[in-house]
PDB file of C-alpha atoms in Angstrom:
ATOM      1  CA  MET H   1       0.000   0.000   0.000  1.00 58.00           C
ATOM      2  CA  MET H   2       1.119   3.579  -0.620  1.00 63.00           C
ATOM      3  CA  SER H   3       3.224   4.670   2.363  1.00 70.00           C
ATOM      4  CA  TRP H   4       2.552   8.342   1.629  1.00 81.00           C
ATOM      5  CA  LEU H   5      -1.230   8.037   1.901  1.00 87.00           C
ATOM      6  CA  PRO H   6      -2.798   9.158   5.204  1.00 92.00           C
ATOM      7  CA  GLU H   7      -3.375   6.303   7.619  1.00 93.00           C
ATOM      8  CA  ASN H   8      -6.684   4.603   6.924  1.00 94.00           C
ATOM      9  CA  ILE H   9      -9.110   4.659   9.887  1.00 95.00           C
ATOM     10  CA  SER H  10     -12.231   3.427   8.067  1.00 95.00           C
ATOM     11  CA  ALA H  11     -13.466  -0.151   7.884  1.00 93.00           C
ATOM     12  CA  ASP H  12     -14.163   0.307   4.162  1.00 91.00           C
ATOM     13  CA  GLY H  13     -11.088   2.380   3.375  1.00 91.00           C
ATOM     14  CA  GLU H  14      -9.180  -0.679   2.198  1.00 91.00           C
ATOM     15  CA  TYR H  15     -11.387  -0.826  -0.912  1.00 90.00           C
ATOM     16  CA  VAL H  16     -10.461   2.743  -1.843  1.00 91.00           C
ATOM     17  CA  ASP H  17      -6.782   2.100  -1.149  1.00 92.00           C
ATOM     18  CA  PHE H  18      -6.783  -1.071  -3.246  1.00 92.00           C
ATOM     19  CA  LEU H  19      -8.295   0.666  -6.282  1.00 91.00           C
ATOM     20  CA  PHE H  20      -6.044   3.697  -5.876  1.00 92.00           C
ATOM     21  CA  THR H  21      -2.934   1.507  -5.688  1.00 92.00           C
ATOM     22  CA  LEU H  22      -4.031  -0.666  -8.630  1.00 92.00           C
ATOM     23  CA  ILE H  23      -4.714   2.324 -10.899  1.00 93.00           C
ATOM     24  CA  TYR H  24      -1.516   4.047  -9.746  1.00 94.00           C
ATOM     25  CA  TYR H  25       0.714   1.120 -10.693  1.00 94.00           C
ATOM     26  CA  ILE H  26      -1.076   0.522 -13.996  1.00 94.00           C
ATOM     27  CA  THR H  27      -0.612   4.193 -14.865  1.00 95.00           C
ATOM     28  CA  ALA H  28       3.033   4.141 -13.783  1.00 95.00           C
ATOM     29  CA  ALA H  29       3.761   1.018 -15.824  1.00 95.00           C
ATOM     30  CA  THR H  30       2.059   2.543 -18.868  1.00 94.00           C
ATOM     31  CA  PHE H  31       4.080   5.739 -18.506  1.00 96.00           C
ATOM     32  CA  VAL H  32       7.363   3.813 -18.286  1.00 97.00           C
ATOM     33  CA  LEU H  33       6.443   1.654 -21.285  1.00 94.00           C
ATOM     34  CA  VAL H  34       5.531   4.665 -23.441  1.00 94.00           C
ATOM     35  CA  ALA H  35       8.664   6.583 -22.369  1.00 97.00           C
ATOM     36  CA  VAL H  36      10.916   3.604 -23.163  1.00 97.00           C
ATOM     37  CA  CYS H  37       9.257   3.138 -26.570  1.00 93.00           C
ATOM     38  CA  MET H  38       9.651   6.832 -27.387  1.00 95.00           C
ATOM     39  CA  ALA H  39      13.340   6.808 -26.417  1.00 96.00           C
ATOM     40  CA  THR H  40      13.911   3.596 -28.397  1.00 95.00           C
ATOM     41  CA  PHE H  41      12.230   4.958 -31.516  1.00 90.00           C
ATOM     42  CA  LEU H  42      14.164   8.237 -31.286  1.00 92.00           C
ATOM     43  CA  ILE H  43      17.432   6.282 -31.259  1.00 91.00           C
ATOM     44  CA  LEU H  44      16.624   3.535 -33.776  1.00 87.00           C
ATOM     45  CA  TYR H  45      14.795   5.691 -36.294  1.00 84.00           C
ATOM     46  CA  ARG H  46      16.794   8.906 -36.085  1.00 85.00           C
ATOM     47  CA  GLN H  47      17.972  10.531 -39.306  1.00 82.00           C
ATOM     48  CA  LYS H  48      21.030   8.779 -40.772  1.00 84.00           C
ATOM     49  CA  PRO H  49      23.152  10.008 -43.690  1.00 86.00           C
ATOM     50  CA  GLY H  50      22.448   8.071 -46.871  1.00 83.00           C
ATOM     51  CA  VAL H  51      19.459   6.215 -45.453  1.00 83.00           C
ATOM     52  CA  ARG H  52      16.061   6.966 -46.944  1.00 83.00           C
ATOM     53  CA  ALA H  53      12.951   7.019 -44.774  1.00 79.00           C
ATOM     54  CA  THR H  54      10.593   4.048 -45.019  1.00 78.00           C
ATOM     55  CA  TYR H  55       6.905   4.845 -45.142  1.00 80.00           C
ATOM     56  CA  THR H  56       4.361   2.469 -43.654  1.00 78.00           C
ATOM     57  CA  HIS H  57       0.597   2.483 -43.261  1.00 80.00           C
ATOM     58  CA  GLY H  58       0.713   0.717 -39.907  1.00 80.00           C
ATOM     59  CA  ASN H  59       0.540  -2.769 -38.461  1.00 85.00           C
ATOM     60  CA  ASN H  60      -2.891  -4.231 -37.963  1.00 89.00           C
ATOM     61  CA  THR H  61      -1.730  -6.758 -35.359  1.00 91.00           C
ATOM     62  CA  LEU H  62      -0.074  -4.113 -33.188  1.00 89.00           C
ATOM     63  CA  GLU H  63      -3.043  -1.784 -33.522  1.00 91.00           C
ATOM     64  CA  ILE H  64      -5.421  -4.535 -32.369  1.00 94.00           C
ATOM     65  CA  ILE H  65      -3.166  -5.368 -29.404  1.00 92.00           C
ATOM     66  CA  TRP H  66      -2.843  -1.775 -28.153  1.00 89.00           C
ATOM     67  CA  THR H  67      -6.573  -1.237 -28.577  1.00 94.00           C
ATOM     68  CA  ILE H  68      -7.786  -4.434 -26.919  1.00 96.00           C
ATOM     69  CA  THR H  69      -5.298  -4.407 -24.022  1.00 93.00           C
ATOM     70  CA  PRO H  70      -6.346  -0.997 -22.570  1.00 92.00           C
ATOM     71  CA  ALA H  71      -9.999  -1.927 -23.140  1.00 95.00           C
ATOM     72  CA  ILE H  72      -9.586  -5.116 -21.084  1.00 95.00           C
ATOM     73  CA  ILE H  73      -7.783  -3.210 -18.311  1.00 94.00           C
ATOM     74  CA  LEU H  74     -10.545  -0.590 -18.172  1.00 93.00           C
ATOM     75  CA  ILE H  75     -13.280  -3.234 -18.094  1.00 94.00           C
ATOM     76  CA  VAL H  76     -11.542  -5.036 -15.201  1.00 92.00           C
ATOM     77  CA  ILE H  77     -11.204  -1.756 -13.287  1.00 92.00           C
ATOM     78  CA  LEU H  78     -14.867  -1.019 -14.015  1.00 92.00           C
ATOM     79  CA  PHE H  79     -16.042  -4.277 -12.469  1.00 91.00           C
ATOM     80  CA  LEU H  80     -13.673  -3.961  -9.504  1.00 89.00           C
ATOM     81  CA  SER H  81     -14.725  -0.378  -8.769  1.00 90.00           C
ATOM     82  CA  HIS H  82     -18.463  -0.866  -9.305  1.00 89.00           C
ATOM     83  CA  ALA H  83     -18.933  -2.942  -6.157  1.00 84.00           C
ATOM     84  CA  SER H  84     -16.858  -0.528  -4.085  1.00 85.00           C
ATOM     85  CA  TRP H  85     -18.673   2.504  -5.499  1.00 87.00           C
ATOM     86  CA  ALA H  86     -22.057   0.972  -4.726  1.00 86.00           C
ATOM     87  CA  LYS H  87     -20.981   0.144  -1.177  1.00 85.00           C
ATOM     88  CA  LEU H  88     -19.479   3.557  -0.478  1.00 87.00           C
ATOM     89  CA  LYS H  89     -21.819   5.842  -2.433  1.00 88.00           C
ATOM     90  CA  LEU H  90     -25.086   4.111  -3.335  1.00 87.00           C
ATOM     91  CA  SER H  91     -26.001   1.955  -0.344  1.00 87.00           C
ATOM     92  CA  PRO H  92     -26.368   4.039   2.833  1.00 90.00           C
ATOM     93  CA  PRO H  93     -26.814   2.048   6.040  1.00 91.00           C
ATOM     94  CA  ALA H  94     -30.483   1.512   6.892  1.00 89.00           C
ATOM     95  CA  ASN H  95     -29.872   1.630  10.646  1.00 92.00           C
ATOM     96  CA  PRO H  96     -26.690   3.577  11.396  1.00 94.00           C
ATOM     97  CA  ASP H  97     -25.452   3.702  14.978  1.00 95.00           C
ATOM     98  CA  VAL H  98     -24.866   7.464  14.844  1.00 96.00           C
ATOM     99  CA  ARG H  99     -26.587  10.165  12.808  1.00 96.00           C
ATOM    100  CA  LEU H 100     -25.276  13.704  12.383  1.00 97.00           C
ATOM    101  CA  GLU H 101     -26.055  16.669  10.179  1.00 97.00           C
ATOM    102  CA  VAL H 102     -23.465  19.017   8.718  1.00 97.00           C
ATOM    103  CA  ILE H 103     -24.077  22.428   7.166  1.00 97.00           C
ATOM    104  CA  GLY H 104     -21.298  23.811   5.005  1.00 96.00           C
ATOM    105  CA  LYS H 105     -21.012  27.574   4.806  1.00 95.00           C
ATOM    106  CA  GLN H 106     -18.348  30.183   4.239  1.00 94.00           C
ATOM    107  CA  PHE H 107     -16.139  29.289   6.012  1.00 94.00           C
ATOM    108  CA  ASN H 108     -16.847  26.545   8.565  1.00 95.00           C
ATOM    109  CA  TRP H 109     -18.728  23.333   9.210  1.00 97.00           C
ATOM    110  CA  ILE H 110     -21.803  23.510  11.438  1.00 97.00           C
ATOM    111  CA  VAL H 111     -22.252  20.080  13.022  1.00 97.00           C
ATOM    112  CA  ILE H 112     -25.687  19.242  14.441  1.00 96.00           C
ATOM    113  CA  TYR H 113     -26.184  16.546  17.087  1.00 96.00           C
ATOM    114  CA  PRO H 114     -29.790  15.287  17.465  1.00 94.00           C
ATOM    115  CA  GLY H 115     -29.977  15.528  21.263  1.00 88.00           C
ATOM    116  CA  PRO H 116     -31.277  12.916  23.735  1.00 89.00           C
ATOM    117  CA  ASP H 117     -34.499  12.366  21.744  1.00 89.00           C
ATOM    118  CA  GLY H 118     -32.476  11.213  18.727  1.00 88.00           C
ATOM    119  CA  LYS H 119     -34.472  13.474  16.362  1.00 91.00           C
ATOM    120  CA  PHE H 120     -33.287  16.420  14.308  1.00 93.00           C
ATOM    121  CA  GLY H 121     -35.203  19.688  14.198  1.00 89.00           C
ATOM    122  CA  THR H 122     -36.206  19.617  17.873  1.00 90.00           C
ATOM    123  CA  LYS H 123     -35.269  21.913  20.760  1.00 90.00           C
ATOM    124  CA  ASP H 124     -32.622  19.623  22.206  1.00 89.00           C
ATOM    125  CA  ASP H 125     -30.482  19.685  19.043  1.00 92.00           C
ATOM    126  CA  VAL H 126     -26.928  20.838  19.709  1.00 94.00           C
ATOM    127  CA  LYS H 127     -24.753  22.692  17.221  1.00 94.00           C
ATOM    128  CA  LEU H 128     -20.972  22.806  17.276  1.00 95.00           C
ATOM    129  CA  ASP H 129     -18.599  24.563  14.904  1.00 95.00           C
ATOM    130  CA  ASN H 130     -16.106  22.329  13.122  1.00 95.00           C
ATOM    131  CA  GLN H 131     -16.364  19.469  15.627  1.00 95.00           C
ATOM    132  CA  VAL H 132     -17.464  15.991  14.490  1.00 97.00           C
ATOM    133  CA  ASN H 133     -17.398  13.618  17.464  1.00 97.00           C
ATOM    134  CA  ILE H 134     -18.162   9.936  16.886  1.00 97.00           C
ATOM    135  CA  PRO H 135     -17.508   6.600  18.627  1.00 97.00           C
ATOM    136  CA  ILE H 136     -15.139   3.924  17.400  1.00 97.00           C
ATOM    137  CA  ASN H 137     -16.476   0.784  15.665  1.00 97.00           C
ATOM    138  CA  LYS H 138     -19.897   2.343  15.020  1.00 96.00           C
ATOM    139  CA  THR H 139     -21.460   3.094  11.629  1.00 96.00           C
ATOM    140  CA  VAL H 140     -21.890   6.849  11.182  1.00 97.00           C
ATOM    141  CA  LEU H 141     -24.257   8.493   8.694  1.00 97.00           C
ATOM    142  CA  ILE H 142     -23.788  12.212   8.037  1.00 97.00           C
ATOM    143  CA  SER H 143     -26.435  14.174   6.108  1.00 96.00           C
ATOM    144  CA  MET H 144     -25.133  17.391   4.599  1.00 96.00           C
ATOM    145  CA  ARG H 145     -26.432  20.561   3.007  1.00 95.00           C
ATOM    146  CA  GLY H 146     -24.968  23.922   1.992  1.00 95.00           C
ATOM    147  CA  GLU H 147     -25.931  27.514   2.729  1.00 93.00           C
ATOM    148  CA  ASP H 148     -24.089  29.402   0.013  1.00 93.00           C
ATOM    149  CA  VAL H 149     -21.646  27.841  -2.455  1.00 96.00           C
ATOM    150  CA  ILE H 150     -20.356  24.349  -3.223  1.00 96.00           C
ATOM    151  CA  HIS H 151     -18.165  22.875  -0.481  1.00 97.00           C
ATOM    152  CA  SER H 152     -16.530  19.464  -0.275  1.00 97.00           C
ATOM    153  CA  PHE H 153     -16.536  17.542   2.997  1.00 97.00           C
ATOM    154  CA  PHE H 154     -13.236  15.670   3.077  1.00 97.00           C
ATOM    155  CA  ILE H 155     -11.832  13.310   5.706  1.00 97.00           C
ATOM    156  CA  PRO H 156      -8.631  11.925   4.130  1.00 95.00           C
ATOM    157  CA  HIS H 157      -7.973   9.410   6.912  1.00 96.00           C
ATOM    158  CA  ALA H 158     -11.488   7.953   6.558  1.00 95.00           C
ATOM    159  CA  ARG H 159     -11.346   7.958   2.743  1.00 94.00           C
ATOM    160  CA  VAL H 160     -14.483  10.117   2.731  1.00 94.00           C
ATOM    161  CA  LYS H 161     -15.068  12.952   0.259  1.00 95.00           C
ATOM    162  CA  GLN H 162     -18.434  14.358  -0.791  1.00 95.00           C
ATOM    163  CA  ASP H 163     -19.535  17.653  -2.342  1.00 96.00           C
ATOM    164  CA  ILE H 164     -22.088  19.752  -0.502  1.00 95.00           C
ATOM    165  CA  VAL H 165     -24.353  21.447  -3.034  1.00 93.00           C
ATOM    166  CA  PRO H 166     -26.812  24.221  -2.036  1.00 93.00           C
ATOM    167  CA  GLY H 167     -30.399  23.061  -2.503  1.00 92.00           C
ATOM    168  CA  ARG H 168     -29.513  19.377  -2.285  1.00 94.00           C
ATOM    169  CA  GLN H 169     -28.906  16.923   0.522  1.00 94.00           C
ATOM    170  CA  THR H 170     -25.882  14.688   0.226  1.00 95.00           C
ATOM    171  CA  ARG H 171     -24.675  11.956   2.565  1.00 95.00           C
ATOM    172  CA  VAL H 172     -21.550  10.118   3.618  1.00 95.00           C
ATOM    173  CA  TRP H 173     -21.153   7.099   5.849  1.00 96.00           C
ATOM    174  CA  PHE H 174     -18.238   5.188   7.314  1.00 96.00           C
ATOM    175  CA  LYS H 175     -17.178   3.106  10.297  1.00 96.00           C
ATOM    176  CA  PRO H 176     -14.064   4.314  12.143  1.00 97.00           C
ATOM    177  CA  VAL H 177     -11.775   1.637  13.540  1.00 97.00           C
ATOM    178  CA  LYS H 178      -9.167   3.841  15.220  1.00 96.00           C
ATOM    179  CA  THR H 179      -9.476   6.565  17.856  1.00 97.00           C
ATOM    180  CA  GLY H 180      -7.783   9.938  17.462  1.00 97.00           C
ATOM    181  CA  LYS H 181      -8.173  13.403  15.986  1.00 97.00           C
ATOM    182  CA  PHE H 182      -8.208  13.965  12.238  1.00 97.00           C
ATOM    183  CA  GLU H 183      -8.565  17.021  10.013  1.00 97.00           C
ATOM    184  CA  ILE H 184     -11.671  17.816   7.945  1.00 97.00           C
ATOM    185  CA  PRO H 185     -10.684  20.340   5.256  1.00 96.00           C
ATOM    186  CA  CYS H 186     -12.930  21.718   2.555  1.00 96.00           C
ATOM    187  CA  ALA H 187     -11.717  20.237  -0.729  1.00 95.00           C
ATOM    188  CA  GLU H 188     -13.612  22.656  -3.006  1.00 95.00           C
ATOM    189  CA  LEU H 189     -12.424  26.209  -3.636  1.00 95.00           C
ATOM    190  CA  CYS H 190     -15.248  28.111  -1.949  1.00 94.00           C
ATOM    191  CA  GLY H 191     -14.005  31.679  -1.535  1.00 94.00           C
ATOM    192  CA  THR H 192     -11.327  33.816   0.048  1.00 94.00           C
ATOM    193  CA  GLY H 193     -11.451  31.932   3.363  1.00 94.00           C
ATOM    194  CA  HIS H 194     -11.267  28.483   1.786  1.00 95.00           C
ATOM    195  CA  SER H 195      -7.826  27.618   3.164  1.00 93.00           C
ATOM    196  CA  GLY H 196      -9.019  28.243   6.723  1.00 93.00           C
ATOM    197  CA  MET H 197     -12.145  26.094   6.450  1.00 96.00           C
ATOM    198  CA  LYS H 198     -10.979  23.179   8.561  1.00 94.00           C
ATOM    199  CA  GLY H 199     -12.885  21.007  10.971  1.00 95.00           C
ATOM    200  CA  GLU H 200     -11.838  18.210  13.259  1.00 97.00           C
ATOM    201  CA  LEU H 201     -12.995  14.626  13.454  1.00 97.00           C
ATOM    202  CA  VAL H 202     -12.648  13.163  16.943  1.00 98.00           C
ATOM    203  CA  VAL H 203     -13.052   9.395  17.167  1.00 98.00           C
ATOM    204  CA  HIS H 204     -13.747   8.459  20.797  1.00 97.00           C
ATOM    205  CA  SER H 205     -13.627   5.206  22.664  1.00 96.00           C
ATOM    206  CA  GLU H 206     -17.101   4.056  23.699  1.00 94.00           C
ATOM    207  CA  GLU H 207     -16.672   5.368  27.254  1.00 95.00           C
ATOM    208  CA  SER H 208     -15.191   8.661  26.079  1.00 96.00           C
ATOM    209  CA  TYR H 209     -18.060   9.179  23.628  1.00 96.00           C
ATOM    210  CA  LYS H 210     -20.676   8.653  26.331  1.00 94.00           C
ATOM    211  CA  ALA H 211     -18.880  11.180  28.528  1.00 95.00           C
ATOM    212  CA  PHE H 212     -18.740  13.641  25.617  1.00 95.00           C
ATOM    213  CA  LEU H 213     -22.489  13.361  24.976  1.00 93.00           C
ATOM    214  CA  SER H 214     -23.330  13.740  28.674  1.00 92.00           C
ATOM    215  CA  LYS H 215     -21.256  16.909  28.890  1.00 91.00           C
ATOM    216  CA  LEU H 216     -22.676  18.235  25.617  1.00 90.00           C
ATOM    217  CA  TYR H 217     -26.308  17.751  26.625  1.00 88.00           C
ATOM    218  CA  ALA H 218     -25.717  19.025  30.166  1.00 84.00           C
ATOM    219  CA  LYS H 219     -24.256  22.216  28.750  1.00 77.00           C
ATOM    220  CA  LYS H 220     -27.263  22.574  26.419  1.00 71.00           C
ATOM    221  CA  SER H 221     -29.803  22.196  29.246  1.00 68.00           C
ATOM    222  CA  SER H 222     -28.034  24.561  31.626  1.00 63.00           C
TER     223      SER H 222
END
């Protein structure tokens, strides 16, 4: 796996990493092959005194090979990525353990916690700026909307990235398998304050998460 990628903390992140690594090495191998062929042709077929150029209309066998080979590679990648794409983008969990809402605006993330009643849009909802707190080993579903321009909710360590489009609701879901604090930048140029639009994902242990919620709701009721 790529050592320069951020550490994966998502249960499904391995699918993204596998496809990324596969495509990376295929692309690298193709680049090397093309570069070697170009260098070889420049040397072998350079202008030589007294040697006339030979004109050719091509080679049908070679043309078939370099057409079919990329097509097969692309078809294989298509089938490999389709299952991962469906899992990560098309099949939200029916009964997630944690639900949150995020509003993207210039230039911060407003994170809404549903309160003790577990319902959004009620009086016990709690809003925090740029703070996404979730428990480890629990499936999290985040519903998102925008107030102004297009933003992109990006958690590199969780392999999560989703545009937030005004007038539409978008969603992301993942299951963290490692505790810690991780950055949530905006990955879409959204204005002059774009570079400072950074949130924080805090993955708690189960006990720590319960303590966080108790403190959060106590502060809301006081």
